[in-house]
PDB file of C-alpha atoms in Angstrom:
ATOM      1  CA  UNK A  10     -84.817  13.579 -70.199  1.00  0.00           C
ATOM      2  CA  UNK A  11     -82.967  11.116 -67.582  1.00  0.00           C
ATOM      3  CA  UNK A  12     -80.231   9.999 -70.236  1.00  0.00           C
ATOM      4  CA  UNK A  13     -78.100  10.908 -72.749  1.00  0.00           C
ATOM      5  CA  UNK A  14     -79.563   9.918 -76.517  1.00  0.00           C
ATOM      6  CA  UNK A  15     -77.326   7.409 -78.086  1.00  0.00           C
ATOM      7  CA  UNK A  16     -75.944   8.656 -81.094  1.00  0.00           C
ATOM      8  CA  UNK A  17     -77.233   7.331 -84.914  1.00  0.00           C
ATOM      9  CA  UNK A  18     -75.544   4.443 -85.497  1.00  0.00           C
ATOM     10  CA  UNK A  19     -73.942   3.743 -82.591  1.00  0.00           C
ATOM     11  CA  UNK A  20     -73.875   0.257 -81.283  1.00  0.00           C
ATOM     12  CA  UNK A  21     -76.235  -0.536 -78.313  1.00  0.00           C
ATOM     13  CA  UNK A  22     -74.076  -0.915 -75.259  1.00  0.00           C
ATOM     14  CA  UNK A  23     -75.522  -4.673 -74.505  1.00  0.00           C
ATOM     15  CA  UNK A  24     -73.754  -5.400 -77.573  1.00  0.00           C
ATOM     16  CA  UNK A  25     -70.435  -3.423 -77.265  1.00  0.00           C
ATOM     17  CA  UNK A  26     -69.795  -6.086 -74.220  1.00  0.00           C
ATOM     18  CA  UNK A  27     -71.215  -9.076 -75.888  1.00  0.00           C
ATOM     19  CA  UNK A  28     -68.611  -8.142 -78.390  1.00  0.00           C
ATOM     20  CA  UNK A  29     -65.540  -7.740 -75.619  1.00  0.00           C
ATOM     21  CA  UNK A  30     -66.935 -10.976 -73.827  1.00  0.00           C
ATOM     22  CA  UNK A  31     -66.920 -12.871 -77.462  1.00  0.00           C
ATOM     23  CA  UNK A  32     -62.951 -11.497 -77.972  1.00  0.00           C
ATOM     24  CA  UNK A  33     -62.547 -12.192 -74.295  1.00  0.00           C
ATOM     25  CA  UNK A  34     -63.434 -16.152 -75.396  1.00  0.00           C
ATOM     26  CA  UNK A  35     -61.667 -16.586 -78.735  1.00  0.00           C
ATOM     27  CA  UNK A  36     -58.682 -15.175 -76.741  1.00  0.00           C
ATOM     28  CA  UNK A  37     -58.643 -17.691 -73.927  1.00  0.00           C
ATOM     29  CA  UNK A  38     -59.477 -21.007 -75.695  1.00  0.00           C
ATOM     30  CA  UNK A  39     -56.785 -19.662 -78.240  1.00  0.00           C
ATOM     31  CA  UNK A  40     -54.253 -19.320 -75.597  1.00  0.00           C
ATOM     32  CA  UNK A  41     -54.975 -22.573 -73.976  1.00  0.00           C
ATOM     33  CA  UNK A  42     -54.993 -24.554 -77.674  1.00  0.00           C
ATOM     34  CA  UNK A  43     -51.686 -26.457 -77.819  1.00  0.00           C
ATOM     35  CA  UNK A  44     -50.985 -25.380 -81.443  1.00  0.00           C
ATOM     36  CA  UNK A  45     -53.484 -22.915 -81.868  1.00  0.00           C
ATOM     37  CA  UNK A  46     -57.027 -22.893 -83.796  1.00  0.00           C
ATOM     38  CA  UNK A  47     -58.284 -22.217 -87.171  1.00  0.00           C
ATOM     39  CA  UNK A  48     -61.305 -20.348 -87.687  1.00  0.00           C
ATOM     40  CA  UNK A  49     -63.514 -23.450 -87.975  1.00  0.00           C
ATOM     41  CA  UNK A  50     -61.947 -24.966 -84.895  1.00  0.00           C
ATOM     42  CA  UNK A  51     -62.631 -21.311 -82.760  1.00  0.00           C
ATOM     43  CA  UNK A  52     -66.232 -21.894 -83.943  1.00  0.00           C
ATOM     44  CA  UNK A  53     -67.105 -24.930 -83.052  1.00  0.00           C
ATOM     45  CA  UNK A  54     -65.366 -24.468 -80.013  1.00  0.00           C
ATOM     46  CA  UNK A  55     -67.301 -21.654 -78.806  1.00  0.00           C
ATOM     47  CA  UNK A  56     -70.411 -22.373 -80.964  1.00  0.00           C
ATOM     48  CA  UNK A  57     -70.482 -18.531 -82.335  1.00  0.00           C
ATOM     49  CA  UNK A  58     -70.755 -18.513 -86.665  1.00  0.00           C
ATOM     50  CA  UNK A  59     -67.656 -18.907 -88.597  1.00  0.00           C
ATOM     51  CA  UNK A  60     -68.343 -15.325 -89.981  1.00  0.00           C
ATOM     52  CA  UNK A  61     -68.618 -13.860 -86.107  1.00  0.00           C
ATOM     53  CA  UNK A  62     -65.111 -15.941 -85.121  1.00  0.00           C
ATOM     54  CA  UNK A  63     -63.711 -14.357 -88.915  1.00  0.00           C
ATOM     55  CA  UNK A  64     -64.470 -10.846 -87.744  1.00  0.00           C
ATOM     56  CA  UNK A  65     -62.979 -11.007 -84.316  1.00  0.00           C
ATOM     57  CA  UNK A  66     -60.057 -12.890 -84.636  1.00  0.00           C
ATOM     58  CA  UNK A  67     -59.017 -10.788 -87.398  1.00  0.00           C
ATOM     59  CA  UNK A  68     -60.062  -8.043 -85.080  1.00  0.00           C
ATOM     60  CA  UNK A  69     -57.276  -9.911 -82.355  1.00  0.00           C
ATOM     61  CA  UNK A  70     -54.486  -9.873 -85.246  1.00  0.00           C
ATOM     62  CA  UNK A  71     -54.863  -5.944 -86.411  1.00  0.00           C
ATOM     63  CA  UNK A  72     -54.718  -4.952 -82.493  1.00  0.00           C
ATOM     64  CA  UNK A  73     -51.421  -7.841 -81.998  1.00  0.00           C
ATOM     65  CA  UNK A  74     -53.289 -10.087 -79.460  1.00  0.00           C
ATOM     66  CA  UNK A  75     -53.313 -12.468 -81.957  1.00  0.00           C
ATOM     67  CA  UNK A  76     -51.535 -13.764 -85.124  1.00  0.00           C
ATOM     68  CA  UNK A  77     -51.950 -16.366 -87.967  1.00  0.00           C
ATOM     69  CA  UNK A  78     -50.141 -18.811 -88.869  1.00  0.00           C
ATOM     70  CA  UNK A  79     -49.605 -18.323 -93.079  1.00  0.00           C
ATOM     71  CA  UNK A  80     -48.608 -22.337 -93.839  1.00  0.00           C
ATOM     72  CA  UNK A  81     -51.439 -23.694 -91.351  1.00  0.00           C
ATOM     73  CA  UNK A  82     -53.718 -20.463 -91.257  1.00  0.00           C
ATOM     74  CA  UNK A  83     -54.215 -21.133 -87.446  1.00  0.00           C
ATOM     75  CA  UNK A  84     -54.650 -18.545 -85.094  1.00  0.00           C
ATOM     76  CA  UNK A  85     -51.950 -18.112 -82.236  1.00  0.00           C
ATOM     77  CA  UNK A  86     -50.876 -15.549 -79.562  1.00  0.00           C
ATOM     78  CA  UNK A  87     -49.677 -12.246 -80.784  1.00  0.00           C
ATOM     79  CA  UNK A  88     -46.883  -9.958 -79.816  1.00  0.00           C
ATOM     80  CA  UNK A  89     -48.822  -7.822 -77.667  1.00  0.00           C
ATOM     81  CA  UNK A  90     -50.368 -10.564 -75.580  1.00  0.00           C
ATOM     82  CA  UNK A  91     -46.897 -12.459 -75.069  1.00  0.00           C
ATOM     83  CA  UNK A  92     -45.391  -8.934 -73.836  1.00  0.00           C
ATOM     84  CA  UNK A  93     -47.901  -8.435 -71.442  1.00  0.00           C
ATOM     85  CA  UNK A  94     -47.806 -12.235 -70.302  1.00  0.00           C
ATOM     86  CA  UNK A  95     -44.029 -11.277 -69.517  1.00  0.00           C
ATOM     87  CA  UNK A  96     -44.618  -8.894 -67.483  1.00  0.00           C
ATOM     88  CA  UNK A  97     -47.851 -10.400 -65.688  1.00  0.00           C
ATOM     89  CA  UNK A  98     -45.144 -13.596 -64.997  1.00  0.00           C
ATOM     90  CA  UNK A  99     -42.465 -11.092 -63.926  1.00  0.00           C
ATOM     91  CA  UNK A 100     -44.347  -9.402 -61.113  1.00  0.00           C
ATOM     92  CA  UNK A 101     -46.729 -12.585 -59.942  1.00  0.00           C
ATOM     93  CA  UNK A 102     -43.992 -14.773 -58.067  1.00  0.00           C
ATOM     94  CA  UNK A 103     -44.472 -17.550 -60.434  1.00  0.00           C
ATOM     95  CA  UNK A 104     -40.771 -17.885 -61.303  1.00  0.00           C
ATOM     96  CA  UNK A 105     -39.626 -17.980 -57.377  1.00  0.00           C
ATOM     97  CA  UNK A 106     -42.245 -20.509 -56.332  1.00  0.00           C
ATOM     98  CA  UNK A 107     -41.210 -22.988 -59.560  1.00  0.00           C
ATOM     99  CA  UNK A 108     -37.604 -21.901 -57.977  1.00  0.00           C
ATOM    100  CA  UNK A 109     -39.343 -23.347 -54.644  1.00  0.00           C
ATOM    101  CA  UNK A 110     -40.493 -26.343 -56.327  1.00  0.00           C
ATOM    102  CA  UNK A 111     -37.713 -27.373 -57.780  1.00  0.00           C
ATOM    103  CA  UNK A 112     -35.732 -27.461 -54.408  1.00  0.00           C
ATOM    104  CA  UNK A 113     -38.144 -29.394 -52.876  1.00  0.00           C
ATOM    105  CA  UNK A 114     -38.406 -32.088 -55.578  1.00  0.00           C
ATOM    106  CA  UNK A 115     -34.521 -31.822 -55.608  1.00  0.00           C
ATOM    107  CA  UNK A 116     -34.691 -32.862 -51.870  1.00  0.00           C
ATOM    108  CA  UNK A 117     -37.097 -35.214 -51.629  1.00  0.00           C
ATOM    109  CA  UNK A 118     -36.910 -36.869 -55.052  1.00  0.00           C
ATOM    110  CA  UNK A 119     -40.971 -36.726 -55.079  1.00  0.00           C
ATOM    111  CA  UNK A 120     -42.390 -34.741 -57.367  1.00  0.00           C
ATOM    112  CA  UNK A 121     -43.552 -31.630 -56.419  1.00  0.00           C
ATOM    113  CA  UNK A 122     -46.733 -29.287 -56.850  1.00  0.00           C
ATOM    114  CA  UNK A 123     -48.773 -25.796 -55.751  1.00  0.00           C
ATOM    115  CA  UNK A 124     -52.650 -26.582 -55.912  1.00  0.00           C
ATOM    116  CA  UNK A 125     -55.347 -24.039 -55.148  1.00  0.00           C
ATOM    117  CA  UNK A 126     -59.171 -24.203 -54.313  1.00  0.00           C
ATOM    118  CA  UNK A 127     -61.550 -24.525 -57.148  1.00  0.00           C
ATOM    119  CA  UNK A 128     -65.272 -25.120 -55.439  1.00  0.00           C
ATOM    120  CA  UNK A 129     -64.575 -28.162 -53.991  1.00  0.00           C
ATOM    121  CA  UNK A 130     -62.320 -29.681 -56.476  1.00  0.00           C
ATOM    122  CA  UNK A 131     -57.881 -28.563 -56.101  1.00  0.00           C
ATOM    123  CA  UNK A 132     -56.409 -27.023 -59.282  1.00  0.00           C
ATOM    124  CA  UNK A 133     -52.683 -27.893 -59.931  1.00  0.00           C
ATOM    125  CA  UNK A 134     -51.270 -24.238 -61.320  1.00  0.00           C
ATOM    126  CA  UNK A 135     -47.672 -25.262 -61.047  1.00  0.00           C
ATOM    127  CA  UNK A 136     -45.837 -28.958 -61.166  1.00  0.00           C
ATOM    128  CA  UNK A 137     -42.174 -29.910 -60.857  1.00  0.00           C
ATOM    129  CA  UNK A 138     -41.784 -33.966 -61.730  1.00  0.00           C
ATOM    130  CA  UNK A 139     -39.661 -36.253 -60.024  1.00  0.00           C
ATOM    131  CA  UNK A 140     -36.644 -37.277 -62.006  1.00  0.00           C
ATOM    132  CA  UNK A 141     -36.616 -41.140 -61.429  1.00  0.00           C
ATOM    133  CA  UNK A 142     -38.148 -43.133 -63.618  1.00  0.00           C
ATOM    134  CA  UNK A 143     -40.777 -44.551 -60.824  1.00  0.00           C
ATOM    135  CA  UNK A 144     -42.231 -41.376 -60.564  1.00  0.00           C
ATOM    136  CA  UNK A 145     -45.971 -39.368 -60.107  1.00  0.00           C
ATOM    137  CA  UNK A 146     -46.447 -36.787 -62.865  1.00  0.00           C
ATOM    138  CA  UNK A 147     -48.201 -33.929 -61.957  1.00  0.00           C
ATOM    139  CA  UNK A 148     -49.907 -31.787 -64.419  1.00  0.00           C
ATOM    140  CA  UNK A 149     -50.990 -27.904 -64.180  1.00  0.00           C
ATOM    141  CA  UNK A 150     -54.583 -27.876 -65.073  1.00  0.00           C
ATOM    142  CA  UNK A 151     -55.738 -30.911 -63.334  1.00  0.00           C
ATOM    143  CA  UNK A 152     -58.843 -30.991 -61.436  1.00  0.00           C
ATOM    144  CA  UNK A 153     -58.866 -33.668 -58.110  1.00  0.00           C
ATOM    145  CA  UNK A 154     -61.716 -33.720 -55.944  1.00  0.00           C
ATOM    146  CA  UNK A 155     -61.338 -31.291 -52.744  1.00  0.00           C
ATOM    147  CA  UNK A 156     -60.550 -34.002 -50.391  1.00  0.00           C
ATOM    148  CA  UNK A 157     -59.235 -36.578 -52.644  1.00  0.00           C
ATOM    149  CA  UNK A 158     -55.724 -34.864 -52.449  1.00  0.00           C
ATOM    150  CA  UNK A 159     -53.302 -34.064 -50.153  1.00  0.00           C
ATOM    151  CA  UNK A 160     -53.186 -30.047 -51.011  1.00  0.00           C
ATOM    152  CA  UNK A 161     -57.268 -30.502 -50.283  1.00  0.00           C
ATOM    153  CA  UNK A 162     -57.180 -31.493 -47.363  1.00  0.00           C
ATOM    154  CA  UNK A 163     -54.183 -29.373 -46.099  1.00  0.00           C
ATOM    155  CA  UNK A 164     -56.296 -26.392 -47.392  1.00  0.00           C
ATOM    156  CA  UNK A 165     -59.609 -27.355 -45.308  1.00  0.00           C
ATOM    157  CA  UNK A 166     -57.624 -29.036 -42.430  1.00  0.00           C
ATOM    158  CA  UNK A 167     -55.923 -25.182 -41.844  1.00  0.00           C
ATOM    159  CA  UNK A 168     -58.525 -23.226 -42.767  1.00  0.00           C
ATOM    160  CA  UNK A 169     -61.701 -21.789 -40.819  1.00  0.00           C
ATOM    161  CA  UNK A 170     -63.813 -24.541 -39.182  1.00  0.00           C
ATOM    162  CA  UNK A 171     -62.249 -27.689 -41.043  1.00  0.00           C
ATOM    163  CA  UNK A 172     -64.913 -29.936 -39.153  1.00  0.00           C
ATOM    164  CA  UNK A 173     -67.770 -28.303 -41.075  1.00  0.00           C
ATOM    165  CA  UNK A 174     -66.184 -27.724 -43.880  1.00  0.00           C
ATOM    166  CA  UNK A 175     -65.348 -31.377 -44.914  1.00  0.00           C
ATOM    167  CA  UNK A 176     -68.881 -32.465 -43.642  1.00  0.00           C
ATOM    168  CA  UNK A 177     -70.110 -29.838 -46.269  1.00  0.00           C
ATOM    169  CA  UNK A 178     -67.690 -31.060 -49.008  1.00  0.00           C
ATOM    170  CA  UNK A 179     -68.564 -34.507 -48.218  1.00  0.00           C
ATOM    171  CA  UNK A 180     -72.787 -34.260 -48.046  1.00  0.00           C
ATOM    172  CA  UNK A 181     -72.092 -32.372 -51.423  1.00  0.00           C
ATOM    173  CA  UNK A 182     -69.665 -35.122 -53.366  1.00  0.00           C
ATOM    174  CA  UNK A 183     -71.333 -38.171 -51.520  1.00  0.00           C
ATOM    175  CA  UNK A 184     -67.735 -39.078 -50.881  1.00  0.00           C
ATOM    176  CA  UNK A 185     -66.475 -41.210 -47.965  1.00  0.00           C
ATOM    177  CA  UNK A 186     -67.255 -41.669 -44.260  1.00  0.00           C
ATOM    178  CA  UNK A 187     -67.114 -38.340 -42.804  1.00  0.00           C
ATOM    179  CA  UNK A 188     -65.798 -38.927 -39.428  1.00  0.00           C
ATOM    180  CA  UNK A 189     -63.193 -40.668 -40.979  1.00  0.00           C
ATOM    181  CA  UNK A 190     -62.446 -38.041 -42.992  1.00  0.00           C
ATOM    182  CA  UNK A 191     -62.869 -35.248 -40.032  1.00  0.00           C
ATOM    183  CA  UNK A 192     -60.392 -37.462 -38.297  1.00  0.00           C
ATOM    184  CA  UNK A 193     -57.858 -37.524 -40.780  1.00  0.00           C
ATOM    185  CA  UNK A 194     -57.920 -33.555 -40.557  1.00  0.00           C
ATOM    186  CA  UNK A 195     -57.425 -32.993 -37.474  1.00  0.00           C
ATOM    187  CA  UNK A 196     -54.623 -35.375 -37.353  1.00  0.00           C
ATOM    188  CA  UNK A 197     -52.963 -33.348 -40.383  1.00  0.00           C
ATOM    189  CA  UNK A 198     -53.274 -29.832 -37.889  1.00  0.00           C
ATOM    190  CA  UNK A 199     -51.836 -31.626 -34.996  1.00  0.00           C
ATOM    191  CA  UNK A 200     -48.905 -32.400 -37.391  1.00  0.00           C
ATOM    192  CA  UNK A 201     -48.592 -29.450 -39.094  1.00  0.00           C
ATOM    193  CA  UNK A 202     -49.185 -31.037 -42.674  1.00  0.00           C
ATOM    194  CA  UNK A 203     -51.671 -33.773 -44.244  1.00  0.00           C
ATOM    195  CA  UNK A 204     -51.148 -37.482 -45.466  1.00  0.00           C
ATOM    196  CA  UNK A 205     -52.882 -38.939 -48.420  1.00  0.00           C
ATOM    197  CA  UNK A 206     -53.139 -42.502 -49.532  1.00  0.00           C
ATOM    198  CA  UNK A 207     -54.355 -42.362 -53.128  1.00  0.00           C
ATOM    199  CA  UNK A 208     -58.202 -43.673 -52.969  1.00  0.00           C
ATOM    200  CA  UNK A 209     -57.222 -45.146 -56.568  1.00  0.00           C
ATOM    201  CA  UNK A 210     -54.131 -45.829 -56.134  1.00  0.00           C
ATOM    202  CA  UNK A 211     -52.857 -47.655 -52.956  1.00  0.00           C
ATOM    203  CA  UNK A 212     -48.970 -47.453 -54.115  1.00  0.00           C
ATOM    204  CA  UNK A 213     -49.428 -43.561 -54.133  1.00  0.00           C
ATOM    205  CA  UNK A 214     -48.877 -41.061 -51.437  1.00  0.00           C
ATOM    206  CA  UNK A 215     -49.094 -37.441 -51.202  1.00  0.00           C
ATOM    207  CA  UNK A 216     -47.910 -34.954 -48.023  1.00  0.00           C
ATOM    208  CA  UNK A 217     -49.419 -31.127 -48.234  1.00  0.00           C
ATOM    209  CA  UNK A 218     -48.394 -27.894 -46.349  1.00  0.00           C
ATOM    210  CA  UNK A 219     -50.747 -25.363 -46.483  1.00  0.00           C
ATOM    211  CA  UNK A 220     -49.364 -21.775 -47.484  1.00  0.00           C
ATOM    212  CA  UNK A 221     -50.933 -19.139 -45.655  1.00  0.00           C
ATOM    213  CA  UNK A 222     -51.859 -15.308 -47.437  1.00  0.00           C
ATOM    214  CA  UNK A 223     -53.199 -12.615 -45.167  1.00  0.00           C
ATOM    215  CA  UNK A 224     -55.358 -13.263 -42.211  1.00  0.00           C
ATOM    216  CA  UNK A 225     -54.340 -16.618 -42.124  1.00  0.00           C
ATOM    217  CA  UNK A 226     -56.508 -17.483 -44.940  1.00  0.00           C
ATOM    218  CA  UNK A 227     -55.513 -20.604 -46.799  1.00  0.00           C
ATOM    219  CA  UNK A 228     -55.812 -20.489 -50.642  1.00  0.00           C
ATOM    220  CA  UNK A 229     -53.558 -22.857 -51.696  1.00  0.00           C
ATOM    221  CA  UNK A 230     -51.048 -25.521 -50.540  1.00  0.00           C
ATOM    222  CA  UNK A 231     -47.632 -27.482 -51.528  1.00  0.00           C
ATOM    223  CA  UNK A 232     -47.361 -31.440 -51.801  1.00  0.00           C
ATOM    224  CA  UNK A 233     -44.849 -33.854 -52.794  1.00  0.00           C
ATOM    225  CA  UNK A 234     -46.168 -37.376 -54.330  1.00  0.00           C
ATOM    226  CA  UNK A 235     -44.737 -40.137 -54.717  1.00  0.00           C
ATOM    227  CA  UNK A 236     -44.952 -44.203 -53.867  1.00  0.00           C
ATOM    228  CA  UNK A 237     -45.743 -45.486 -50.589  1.00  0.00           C
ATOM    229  CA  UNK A 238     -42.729 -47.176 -50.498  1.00  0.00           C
ATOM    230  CA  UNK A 239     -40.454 -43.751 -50.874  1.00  0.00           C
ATOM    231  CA  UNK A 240     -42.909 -42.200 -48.530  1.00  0.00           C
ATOM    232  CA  UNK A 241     -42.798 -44.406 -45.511  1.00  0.00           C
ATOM    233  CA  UNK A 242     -44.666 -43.902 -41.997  1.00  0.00           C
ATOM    234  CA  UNK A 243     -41.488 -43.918 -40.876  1.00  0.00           C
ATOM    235  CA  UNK A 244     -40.292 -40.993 -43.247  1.00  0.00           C
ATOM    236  CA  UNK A 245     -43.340 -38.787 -42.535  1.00  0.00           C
ATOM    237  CA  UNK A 246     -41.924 -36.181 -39.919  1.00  0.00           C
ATOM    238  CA  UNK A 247     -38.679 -35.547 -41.897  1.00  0.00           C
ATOM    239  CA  UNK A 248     -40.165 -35.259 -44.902  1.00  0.00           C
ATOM    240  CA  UNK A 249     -43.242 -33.091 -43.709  1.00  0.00           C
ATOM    241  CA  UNK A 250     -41.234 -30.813 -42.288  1.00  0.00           C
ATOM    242  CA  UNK A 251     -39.470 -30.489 -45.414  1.00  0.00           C
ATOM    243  CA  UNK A 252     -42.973 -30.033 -47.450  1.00  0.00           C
ATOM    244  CA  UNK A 253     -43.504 -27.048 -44.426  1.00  0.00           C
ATOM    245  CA  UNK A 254     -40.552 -25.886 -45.384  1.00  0.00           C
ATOM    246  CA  UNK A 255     -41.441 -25.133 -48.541  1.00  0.00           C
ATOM    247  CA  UNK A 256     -44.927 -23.983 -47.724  1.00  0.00           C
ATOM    248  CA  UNK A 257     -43.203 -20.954 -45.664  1.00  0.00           C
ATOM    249  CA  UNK A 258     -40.822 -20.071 -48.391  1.00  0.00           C
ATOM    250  CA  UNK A 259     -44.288 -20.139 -50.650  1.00  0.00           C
ATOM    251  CA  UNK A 260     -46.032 -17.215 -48.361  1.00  0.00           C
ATOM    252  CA  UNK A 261     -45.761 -13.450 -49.561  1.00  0.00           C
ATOM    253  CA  UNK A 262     -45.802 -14.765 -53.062  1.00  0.00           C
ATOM    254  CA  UNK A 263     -48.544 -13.161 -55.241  1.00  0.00           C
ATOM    255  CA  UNK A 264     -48.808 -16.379 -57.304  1.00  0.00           C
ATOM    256  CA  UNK A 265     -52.711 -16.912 -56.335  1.00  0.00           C
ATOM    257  CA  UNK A 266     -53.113 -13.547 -58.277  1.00  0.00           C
ATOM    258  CA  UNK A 267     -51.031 -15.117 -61.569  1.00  0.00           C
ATOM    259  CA  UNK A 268     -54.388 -17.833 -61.396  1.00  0.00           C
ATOM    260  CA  UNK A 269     -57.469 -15.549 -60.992  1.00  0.00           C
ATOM    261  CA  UNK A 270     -57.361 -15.387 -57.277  1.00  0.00           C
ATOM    262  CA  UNK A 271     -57.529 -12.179 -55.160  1.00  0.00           C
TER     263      UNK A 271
END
């Protein structure tokens, strides 16, 4: 015999992980909900049967990774998952580069955000707004095309090859003329951070510093944005050398870890 016999009755492995990847779903949409789900909502979510969703989530509650809401019977995060959530948050250097953030919209008066690399669109993971009224709002979870923002470009324009890079980011998106784009990355590495004119928005500017992890690899990057007209050509040195500023104070933090990057 080359294995060992699966006991009678046992579950078939394939199915012991289908079961972990199903919990593994109902956990994550439930977490990401705004006021949680109910059972229906889980299910057409995820398209499993509202018997499969009853069975798990119920699973969730008995084991504290989730809990239900008697008035409104919906599903939310349980004791167990908001402990270890605590302690993920304490040990990821999310709460020193918010503290980061902060001082950086404080200076500038822009608002201020970390973005990482998704494919070739930036994720915003962390956002601190400006507090005039005239004001850019970022918001963690947004998707923005790779080289439609300031943090994407900063991220290719420091990063291995940038030429290549955008030309591959560019064939793939059909965006805009790549030798203008090339252009406008090497100008960002001879300054030391990268200027964006909104492509929708011609009143809007963004600046980016990359932040650099080990080896010089560039994973994600720090911007301020804000109107052209607070963000002047004029303005661009002083206030990209704060956004660098900020970028260096950024390194050493584990905070691409906190957001499923290694």
């Amino acid at each position: 015999m080359t294995g060992r016999a699966r006991e009678p009755g046992a579950p078939a492995r394939g199915s012991e992980i289908q079961s972990v990847a199903r919990a593994a779903a109902v956990l994550g949409i439930v977490v990401d909900s705004d006021e949680g789900l109910t059972t229906t909502e889980i299910a057409k979510i995820t398209g499993m049967t509202v018997s499969t969703v009853h069975r798990l989530a119920h699973t969730l509650v008995s084991g504290d990774l989730l809990c239900r809401d008697a008035t409104s019977e919906r599903f939310l995060p349980g004791p167990l998952l908001l402990r270890l959530a605590r302690k993920s948050l304490g040990a990821s250097g999310v709460p020193e580069a918010a503290d980061v953030l902060k001082e950086l919209a404080d200076r500038t008066g822009e608002t201020a955000s970390i973005g990482m690399r998704r494919g070739d669109d930036v994720l915003i993971v962390l956002s601190v707004p400006s507090t005039r009224s005239l004001r850019y709002t970022g918001r963690p979870g947004d998707r923005v095309p790779l080289l439609e923002s300031a943090i994407g470009c900063a991220i290719v324009a420091f990063g291995a090859d940038p030429v290549d890079r955008a030309a591959e980011v560019l064939a793939r998106s059909g965006g805009p003329e790549t030798w203008a784009a090339q252009v406008d990355l090497m100008a960002g590495q001879f300054r030391g951070y990268t200027v964006l004119d909104d492509p929708h928005d011609e009143a809007l500017r963004a600046i980016a510093a990359p932040v650099l992890g080990a080896g010089d690899l560039v994973r994600m990057a720090v911007e301020i944005q804000g109107p052209v007209s607070r963000l002047p050509d004029s303005a661009l040195d002083e206030i990209g050398a704060q956004v660098r500023s900020a970028a260096d104070a950024l390194e050493g933090l584990p905070v691409s870890m906190a957001f499923g990057e290694f």
